[in-house]
DNA sequence: GTCATATGTCACGTGCTTGTCACAATTGTC
DNA sequence: GACAATTGTGACAAGCACGTGACATATGAC
């Protein structure tokens, strides 16, 4: 029997997800806040946790960080739920140790497939969480980027930017979209600031001859692509 | 062009939603029952469907389940409309495979944002939207145009012009109409400027032998057509 | 405190885009 | 053919978008 711990404060959403997961044959434990979650996790030893971004007593991210500090829960697959669709949250969420994230409203079919995927992975051997695109390799766990084994020195903003690009390659994003996705909607930053970070990202990639991956599309924005040129 | 299939039996509501969506720039196909919906969906290949909970010949949920059984429509974003606000409906609706739901009366602004959100999500991870006409391929996501794999270098205005032509082929448009559609109604630009951009578009397409697609209709305007000549 | 690092903003220069014009070329009419 | 109307095309200037170095501020380590 597979146990899933669901931490979500909104009763309606929680009930909906619980109901759906039970229908799929999982055993579901619920918690409305972190306090409840702590005891539930100790009692139930779940195989997977679904955690809301916002919880009454502590941000979901904080709770995941707390979990990761403990040996036993270091491998526990966690799916983060967030109402905010910003990619920024995604990165922070992933960075914090969540294995996956989803935005609300939750598409249940998507949730099922993510749950299955995570369980499959955790049951096999915990392969590392690394993103590859062309010669570029990003390891979100260790927060590092490398080209053919050699480390790329990169700032935090550039890291987030690169993470977004690597998960959304070959598409043009306007400055304003990039600000939304990488910086977050609530942050007020000049659009031209994007240019500067693009520049810094290119500089960081240049020694590896990978700066061509960051492409300017005049009048439209920027694009990241594996095929340099 | 984004196509939305609207399945709703009440004419008043249907008309209202259709009107609003068209105003927002979507192409809308309508169906009053599941039978109509089936043929519409086969003809139109919509990018998103809005389905009423209660339909004359079959519950909307059933129809969605039916859709999900087919490979091609497994990923089709579906928004469910329901008059009943009960939680139960939500669960059943979402469980059936709808990606989102809304209760009537429909708040149009909310509908728009949900439509946008779902489209964004389905596009982000789904296939990219590419326009094809003859040997010409335009990929709006990567902001690129190509003929048989080879990239066509093109300015931004020419890109917009070509995009309009590719979505509206085989029809003659006067200079003034083209200005309205491509430049926007609020911009004041000489009509003859269109000629210059037509020229530039032809020049860009010439190396690929595709300049003949842009046709002059003396006294009337220009036309774009797949069959060169 | 000092220093280093990271980040957002600005100013400046450059090259490309774009709208406009003038003139050439084409088309249609008589 | 002559003529007018229409369209094609090269040139050009203004403006805009972008790259980039410099700077101010914030943050944190020591």
PDB file of N, CA, C and O in Angstrom, chain A residues 60-116:
ATOM      1  N   UNK A  60       5.342  26.343   3.085  1.00  0.00           N
ATOM      2  CA  UNK A  60       5.594  24.959   2.708  1.00  0.00           C
ATOM      3  C   UNK A  60       7.066  24.688   2.438  1.00  0.00           C
ATOM      4  O   UNK A  60       7.607  23.642   2.802  1.00  0.00           O
ATOM      5  N   UNK A  61       7.706  25.660   1.826  1.00  0.00           N
ATOM      6  CA  UNK A  61       9.135  25.511   1.501  1.00  0.00           C
ATOM      7  C   UNK A  61       9.953  25.278   2.749  1.00  0.00           C
ATOM      8  O   UNK A  61      10.851  24.438   2.771  1.00  0.00           O
ATOM      9  N   UNK A  62       9.641  26.058   3.767  1.00  0.00           N
ATOM     10  CA  UNK A  62      10.368  25.931   5.026  1.00  0.00           C
ATOM     11  C   UNK A  62      10.230  24.519   5.590  1.00  0.00           C
ATOM     12  O   UNK A  62      11.182  23.912   6.070  1.00  0.00           O
ATOM     13  N   UNK A  63       9.012  24.022   5.493  1.00  0.00           N
ATOM     14  CA  UNK A  63       8.753  22.696   6.013  1.00  0.00           C
ATOM     15  C   UNK A  63       9.562  21.635   5.254  1.00  0.00           C
ATOM     16  O   UNK A  63      10.128  20.718   5.845  1.00  0.00           O
ATOM     17  N   UNK A  64       9.622  21.799   3.957  1.00  0.00           N
ATOM     18  CA  UNK A  64      10.397  20.846   3.166  1.00  0.00           C
ATOM     19  C   UNK A  64      11.868  20.919   3.554  1.00  0.00           C
ATOM     20  O   UNK A  64      12.536  19.890   3.731  1.00  0.00           O
ATOM     21  N   UNK A  65      12.366  22.120   3.729  1.00  0.00           N
ATOM     22  CA  UNK A  65      13.760  22.274   4.149  1.00  0.00           C
ATOM     23  C   UNK A  65      13.997  21.558   5.470  1.00  0.00           C
ATOM     24  O   UNK A  65      15.006  20.888   5.665  1.00  0.00           O
ATOM     25  N   UNK A  66      13.036  21.744   6.345  1.00  0.00           N
ATOM     26  CA  UNK A  66      13.120  21.091   7.656  1.00  0.00           C
ATOM     27  C   UNK A  66      13.188  19.572   7.489  1.00  0.00           C
ATOM     28  O   UNK A  66      14.015  18.901   8.113  1.00  0.00           O
ATOM     29  N   UNK A  67      12.325  19.083   6.629  1.00  0.00           N
ATOM     30  CA  UNK A  67      12.309  17.641   6.362  1.00  0.00           C
ATOM     31  C   UNK A  67      13.659  17.146   5.860  1.00  0.00           C
ATOM     32  O   UNK A  67      14.176  16.126   6.314  1.00  0.00           O
ATOM     33  N   UNK A  68      14.199  17.887   4.925  1.00  0.00           N
ATOM     34  CA  UNK A  68      15.431  17.442   4.275  1.00  0.00           C
ATOM     35  C   UNK A  68      16.612  17.364   5.233  1.00  0.00           C
ATOM     36  O   UNK A  68      17.596  16.684   4.958  1.00  0.00           O
ATOM     37  N   UNK A  69      16.492  18.081   6.338  1.00  0.00           N
ATOM     38  CA  UNK A  69      17.593  18.059   7.299  1.00  0.00           C
ATOM     39  C   UNK A  69      17.662  16.728   8.027  1.00  0.00           C
ATOM     40  O   UNK A  69      18.696  16.351   8.553  1.00  0.00           O
ATOM     41  N   UNK A  70      16.513  16.065   8.043  1.00  0.00           N
ATOM     42  CA  UNK A  70      16.494  14.770   8.735  1.00  0.00           C
ATOM     43  C   UNK A  70      16.818  13.636   7.762  1.00  0.00           C
ATOM     44  O   UNK A  70      16.257  13.564   6.677  1.00  0.00           O
ATOM     45  N   UNK A  71      17.684  12.789   8.225  1.00  0.00           N
ATOM     46  CA  UNK A  71      18.198  11.698   7.406  1.00  0.00           C
ATOM     47  C   UNK A  71      17.097  10.877   6.727  1.00  0.00           C
ATOM     48  O   UNK A  71      17.133  10.632   5.525  1.00  0.00           O
ATOM     49  N   UNK A  72      16.106  10.477   7.543  1.00  0.00           N
ATOM     50  CA  UNK A  72      15.086   9.564   7.025  1.00  0.00           C
ATOM     51  C   UNK A  72      14.244  10.170   5.908  1.00  0.00           C
ATOM     52  O   UNK A  72      13.763   9.472   5.035  1.00  0.00           O
ATOM     53  N   UNK A  73      14.064  11.470   5.968  1.00  0.00           N
ATOM     54  CA  UNK A  73      13.152  12.076   5.004  1.00  0.00           C
ATOM     55  C   UNK A  73      13.877  12.739   3.840  1.00  0.00           C
ATOM     56  O   UNK A  73      13.294  13.455   3.063  1.00  0.00           O
ATOM     57  N   UNK A  74      15.190  12.488   3.794  1.00  0.00           N
ATOM     58  CA  UNK A  74      15.950  13.133   2.736  1.00  0.00           C
ATOM     59  C   UNK A  74      15.501  12.653   1.358  1.00  0.00           C
ATOM     60  O   UNK A  74      15.556  13.388   0.375  1.00  0.00           O
ATOM     61  N   UNK A  75      15.041  11.429   1.316  1.00  0.00           N
ATOM     62  CA  UNK A  75      14.664  10.839   0.032  1.00  0.00           C
ATOM     63  C   UNK A  75      13.162  10.900  -0.238  1.00  0.00           C
ATOM     64  O   UNK A  75      12.695  10.478  -1.286  1.00  0.00           O
ATOM     65  N   UNK A  76      12.404  11.387   0.726  1.00  0.00           N
ATOM     66  CA  UNK A  76      10.954  11.426   0.555  1.00  0.00           C
ATOM     67  C   UNK A  76      10.545  12.316  -0.625  1.00  0.00           C
ATOM     68  O   UNK A  76      10.850  13.504  -0.640  1.00  0.00           O
ATOM     69  N   UNK A  77       9.861  11.725  -1.597  1.00  0.00           N
ATOM     70  CA  UNK A  77       9.435  12.549  -2.736  1.00  0.00           C
ATOM     71  C   UNK A  77       8.387  13.572  -2.311  1.00  0.00           C
ATOM     72  O   UNK A  77       7.458  13.222  -1.592  1.00  0.00           O
ATOM     73  N   UNK A  78       8.580  14.807  -2.729  1.00  0.00           N
ATOM     74  CA  UNK A  78       7.655  15.864  -2.351  1.00  0.00           C
ATOM     75  C   UNK A  78       7.157  16.611  -3.591  1.00  0.00           C
ATOM     76  O   UNK A  78       7.947  17.007  -4.442  1.00  0.00           O
ATOM     77  N   UNK A  79       5.853  16.764  -3.658  1.00  0.00           N
ATOM     78  CA  UNK A  79       5.281  17.599  -4.710  1.00  0.00           C
ATOM     79  C   UNK A  79       4.750  18.871  -4.065  1.00  0.00           C
ATOM     80  O   UNK A  79       4.016  18.818  -3.091  1.00  0.00           O
ATOM     81  N   UNK A  80       5.170  19.984  -4.616  1.00  0.00           N
ATOM     82  CA  UNK A  80       4.746  21.260  -4.066  1.00  0.00           C
ATOM     83  C   UNK A  80       3.568  21.810  -4.852  1.00  0.00           C
ATOM     84  O   UNK A  80       3.560  21.782  -6.076  1.00  0.00           O
ATOM     85  N   UNK A  81       2.565  22.288  -4.121  1.00  0.00           N
ATOM     86  CA  UNK A  81       1.436  22.945  -4.792  1.00  0.00           C
ATOM     87  C   UNK A  81       1.556  24.452  -4.606  1.00  0.00           C
ATOM     88  O   UNK A  81       1.817  24.911  -3.499  1.00  0.00           O
ATOM     89  N   UNK A  82       1.359  25.192  -5.686  1.00  0.00           N
ATOM     90  CA  UNK A  82       1.411  26.629  -5.532  1.00  0.00           C
ATOM     91  C   UNK A  82       0.325  27.302  -6.340  1.00  0.00           C
ATOM     92  O   UNK A  82      -0.012  26.873  -7.425  1.00  0.00           O
ATOM     93  N   UNK A  83      -0.244  28.321  -5.769  1.00  0.00           N
ATOM     94  CA  UNK A  83      -1.282  29.061  -6.471  1.00  0.00           C
ATOM     95  C   UNK A  83      -0.641  30.020  -7.456  1.00  0.00           C
ATOM     96  O   UNK A  83      -1.210  30.361  -8.471  1.00  0.00           O
ATOM     97  N   UNK A  84       0.541  30.425  -7.128  1.00  0.00           N
ATOM     98  CA  UNK A  84       1.238  31.350  -8.003  1.00  0.00           C
ATOM     99  C   UNK A  84       1.985  30.549  -9.055  1.00  0.00           C
ATOM    100  O   UNK A  84       2.700  29.609  -8.753  1.00  0.00           O
ATOM    101  N   UNK A  85       1.795  30.958 -10.280  1.00  0.00           N
ATOM    102  CA  UNK A  85       2.366  30.161 -11.365  1.00  0.00           C
ATOM    103  C   UNK A  85       3.798  30.565 -11.678  1.00  0.00           C
ATOM    104  O   UNK A  85       4.414  30.035 -12.566  1.00  0.00           O
ATOM    105  N   UNK A  86       4.298  31.493 -10.920  1.00  0.00           N
ATOM    106  CA  UNK A  86       5.620  31.992 -11.285  1.00  0.00           C
ATOM    107  C   UNK A  86       6.688  30.912 -11.227  1.00  0.00           C
ATOM    108  O   UNK A  86       6.742  30.113 -10.317  1.00  0.00           O
ATOM    109  N   UNK A  87       7.503  30.965 -12.194  1.00  0.00           N
ATOM    110  CA  UNK A  87       8.594  30.015 -12.289  1.00  0.00           C
ATOM    111  C   UNK A  87       9.581  30.232 -11.143  1.00  0.00           C
ATOM    112  O   UNK A  87      10.251  29.321 -10.710  1.00  0.00           O
ATOM    113  N   UNK A  88       9.578  31.421 -10.672  1.00  0.00           N
ATOM    114  CA  UNK A  88      10.445  31.765  -9.557  1.00  0.00           C
ATOM    115  C   UNK A  88      10.163  30.848  -8.377  1.00  0.00           C
ATOM    116  O   UNK A  88      11.066  30.286  -7.756  1.00  0.00           O
ATOM    117  N   UNK A  89       8.882  30.699  -8.116  1.00  0.00           N
ATOM    118  CA  UNK A  89       8.484  29.818  -7.029  1.00  0.00           C
ATOM    119  C   UNK A  89       8.950  28.411  -7.303  1.00  0.00           C
ATOM    120  O   UNK A  89       9.373  27.690  -6.416  1.00  0.00           O
ATOM    121  N   UNK A  90       8.833  28.055  -8.575  1.00  0.00           N
ATOM    122  CA  UNK A  90       9.233  26.723  -8.979  1.00  0.00           C
ATOM    123  C   UNK A  90      10.678  26.471  -8.582  1.00  0.00           C
ATOM    124  O   UNK A  90      10.998  25.500  -7.918  1.00  0.00           O
ATOM    125  N   UNK A  91      11.508  27.400  -8.987  1.00  0.00           N
ATOM    126  CA  UNK A  91      12.916  27.238  -8.687  1.00  0.00           C
ATOM    127  C   UNK A  91      13.152  27.198  -7.184  1.00  0.00           C
ATOM    128  O   UNK A  91      13.850  26.329  -6.672  1.00  0.00           O
ATOM    129  N   UNK A  92      12.519  28.146  -6.514  1.00  0.00           N
ATOM    130  CA  UNK A  92      12.713  28.156  -5.069  1.00  0.00           C
ATOM    131  C   UNK A  92      12.220  26.855  -4.466  1.00  0.00           C
ATOM    132  O   UNK A  92      12.819  26.297  -3.560  1.00  0.00           O
ATOM    133  N   UNK A  93      11.100  26.400  -5.012  1.00  0.00           N
ATOM    134  CA  UNK A  93      10.537  25.149  -4.538  1.00  0.00           C
ATOM    135  C   UNK A  93      11.472  23.991  -4.800  1.00  0.00           C
ATOM    136  O   UNK A  93      11.780  23.211  -3.901  1.00  0.00           O
ATOM    137  N   UNK A  94      11.977  23.918  -5.999  1.00  0.00           N
ATOM    138  CA  UNK A  94      12.883  22.834  -6.351  1.00  0.00           C
ATOM    139  C   UNK A  94      14.174  22.956  -5.550  1.00  0.00           C
ATOM    140  O   UNK A  94      14.725  21.981  -5.075  1.00  0.00           O
ATOM    141  N   UNK A  95      14.591  24.183  -5.448  1.00  0.00           N
ATOM    142  CA  UNK A  95      15.822  24.445  -4.734  1.00  0.00           C
ATOM    143  C   UNK A  95      15.699  24.032  -3.274  1.00  0.00           C
ATOM    144  O   UNK A  95      16.657  23.592  -2.660  1.00  0.00           O
ATOM    145  N   UNK A  96      14.510  24.202  -2.774  1.00  0.00           N
ATOM    146  CA  UNK A  96      14.297  23.899  -1.366  1.00  0.00           C
ATOM    147  C   UNK A  96      14.260  22.413  -1.101  1.00  0.00           C
ATOM    148  O   UNK A  96      14.307  21.977   0.036  1.00  0.00           O
ATOM    149  N   UNK A  97      14.136  21.640  -2.151  1.00  0.00           N
ATOM    150  CA  UNK A  97      14.146  20.211  -1.960  1.00  0.00           C
ATOM    151  C   UNK A  97      12.880  19.510  -2.422  1.00  0.00           C
ATOM    152  O   UNK A  97      12.771  18.297  -2.305  1.00  0.00           O
ATOM    153  N   UNK A  98      11.916  20.264  -2.932  1.00  0.00           N
ATOM    154  CA  UNK A  98      10.748  19.613  -3.519  1.00  0.00           C
ATOM    155  C   UNK A  98      11.196  18.928  -4.811  1.00  0.00           C
ATOM    156  O   UNK A  98      12.109  19.394  -5.486  1.00  0.00           O
ATOM    157  N   UNK A  99      10.566  17.823  -5.121  1.00  0.00           N
ATOM    158  CA  UNK A  99      10.981  17.071  -6.303  1.00  0.00           C
ATOM    159  C   UNK A  99      10.201  17.489  -7.535  1.00  0.00           C
ATOM    160  O   UNK A  99      10.608  17.246  -8.651  1.00  0.00           O
ATOM    161  N   UNK A 100       9.056  18.074  -7.264  1.00  0.00           N
ATOM    162  CA  UNK A 100       8.213  18.474  -8.374  1.00  0.00           C
ATOM    163  C   UNK A 100       7.286  19.550  -7.850  1.00  0.00           C
ATOM    164  O   UNK A 100       7.171  19.748  -6.648  1.00  0.00           O
ATOM    165  N   UNK A 101       6.631  20.225  -8.735  1.00  0.00           N
ATOM    166  CA  UNK A 101       5.687  21.221  -8.268  1.00  0.00           C
ATOM    167  C   UNK A 101       4.509  21.241  -9.230  1.00  0.00           C
ATOM    168  O   UNK A 101       4.603  20.802 -10.368  1.00  0.00           O
ATOM    169  N   UNK A 102       3.402  21.770  -8.757  1.00  0.00           N
ATOM    170  CA  UNK A 102       2.246  21.939  -9.628  1.00  0.00           C
ATOM    171  C   UNK A 102       1.547  23.235  -9.246  1.00  0.00           C
ATOM    172  O   UNK A 102       1.562  23.631  -8.089  1.00  0.00           O
ATOM    173  N   UNK A 103       0.922  23.861 -10.222  1.00  0.00           N
ATOM    174  CA  UNK A 103       0.190  25.077  -9.916  1.00  0.00           C
ATOM    175  C   UNK A 103      -1.291  24.750  -9.768  1.00  0.00           C
ATOM    176  O   UNK A 103      -1.800  23.849 -10.398  1.00  0.00           O
ATOM    177  N   UNK A 104      -1.925  25.508  -8.898  1.00  0.00           N
ATOM    178  CA  UNK A 104      -3.365  25.377  -8.750  1.00  0.00           C
ATOM    179  C   UNK A 104      -4.048  26.227  -9.814  1.00  0.00           C
ATOM    180  O   UNK A 104      -3.518  27.274 -10.176  1.00  0.00           O
ATOM    181  N   UNK A 105      -5.202  25.918 -10.321  1.00  0.00           N
ATOM    182  CA  UNK A 105      -5.976  24.752  -9.935  1.00  0.00           C
ATOM    183  C   UNK A 105      -5.309  23.447 -10.391  1.00  0.00           C
ATOM    184  O   UNK A 105      -4.755  23.399 -11.478  1.00  0.00           O
ATOM    185  N   UNK A 106      -5.397  22.475  -9.534  1.00  0.00           N
ATOM    186  CA  UNK A 106      -4.700  21.220  -9.785  1.00  0.00           C
ATOM    187  C   UNK A 106      -5.448  20.383 -10.827  1.00  0.00           C
ATOM    188  O   UNK A 106      -6.629  20.106 -10.680  1.00  0.00           O
ATOM    189  N   UNK A 107      -4.722  20.051 -11.887  1.00  0.00           N
ATOM    190  CA  UNK A 107      -5.278  19.129 -12.870  1.00  0.00           C
ATOM    191  C   UNK A 107      -4.993  17.728 -12.356  1.00  0.00           C
ATOM    192  O   UNK A 107      -3.837  17.333 -12.224  1.00  0.00           O
ATOM    193  N   UNK A 108      -6.035  17.000 -12.039  1.00  0.00           N
ATOM    194  CA  UNK A 108      -5.832  15.731 -11.340  1.00  0.00           C
ATOM    195  C   UNK A 108      -5.071  14.701 -12.161  1.00  0.00           C
ATOM    196  O   UNK A 108      -4.246  13.965 -11.625  1.00  0.00           O
ATOM    197  N   UNK A 109      -5.357  14.673 -13.456  1.00  0.00           N
ATOM    198  CA  UNK A 109      -4.628  13.693 -14.270  1.00  0.00           C
ATOM    199  C   UNK A 109      -3.134  13.973 -14.222  1.00  0.00           C
ATOM    200  O   UNK A 109      -2.311  13.070 -14.171  1.00  0.00           O
ATOM    201  N   UNK A 110      -2.816  15.264 -14.258  1.00  0.00           N
ATOM    202  CA  UNK A 110      -1.407  15.653 -14.200  1.00  0.00           C
ATOM    203  C   UNK A 110      -0.820  15.239 -12.857  1.00  0.00           C
ATOM    204  O   UNK A 110       0.288  14.702 -12.790  1.00  0.00           O
ATOM    205  N   UNK A 111      -1.593  15.470 -11.811  1.00  0.00           N
ATOM    206  CA  UNK A 111      -1.117  15.099 -10.486  1.00  0.00           C
ATOM    207  C   UNK A 111      -0.831  13.597 -10.413  1.00  0.00           C
ATOM    208  O   UNK A 111       0.221  13.181  -9.923  1.00  0.00           O
ATOM    209  N   UNK A 112      -1.740  12.798 -10.922  1.00  0.00           N
ATOM    210  CA  UNK A 112      -1.550  11.344 -10.899  1.00  0.00           C
ATOM    211  C   UNK A 112      -0.242  10.958 -11.582  1.00  0.00           C
ATOM    212  O   UNK A 112       0.531  10.149 -11.062  1.00  0.00           O
ATOM    213  N   UNK A 113      -0.028  11.561 -12.754  1.00  0.00           N
ATOM    214  CA  UNK A 113       1.147  11.128 -13.498  1.00  0.00           C
ATOM    215  C   UNK A 113       2.425  11.569 -12.789  1.00  0.00           C
ATOM    216  O   UNK A 113       3.432  10.863 -12.802  1.00  0.00           O
ATOM    217  N   UNK A 114       2.347  12.718 -12.127  1.00  0.00           N
ATOM    218  CA  UNK A 114       3.537  13.162 -11.395  1.00  0.00           C
ATOM    219  C   UNK A 114       3.784  12.301 -10.163  1.00  0.00           C
ATOM    220  O   UNK A 114       4.926  11.970  -9.841  1.00  0.00           O
ATOM    221  N   UNK A 115       2.709  11.953  -9.508  1.00  0.00           N
ATOM    222  CA  UNK A 115       2.824  11.076  -8.348  1.00  0.00           C
ATOM    223  C   UNK A 115       3.449   9.750  -8.767  1.00  0.00           C
ATOM    224  O   UNK A 115       4.407   9.268  -8.165  1.00  0.00           O
ATOM    225  N   UNK A 116       2.911   9.197  -9.828  1.00  0.00           N
ATOM    226  CA  UNK A 116       3.427   7.911 -10.314  1.00  0.00           C
ATOM    227  C   UNK A 116       4.892   8.015 -10.679  1.00  0.00           C
ATOM    228  O   UNK A 116       5.704   7.152 -10.344  1.00  0.00           O
TER     229      UNK A 116
END
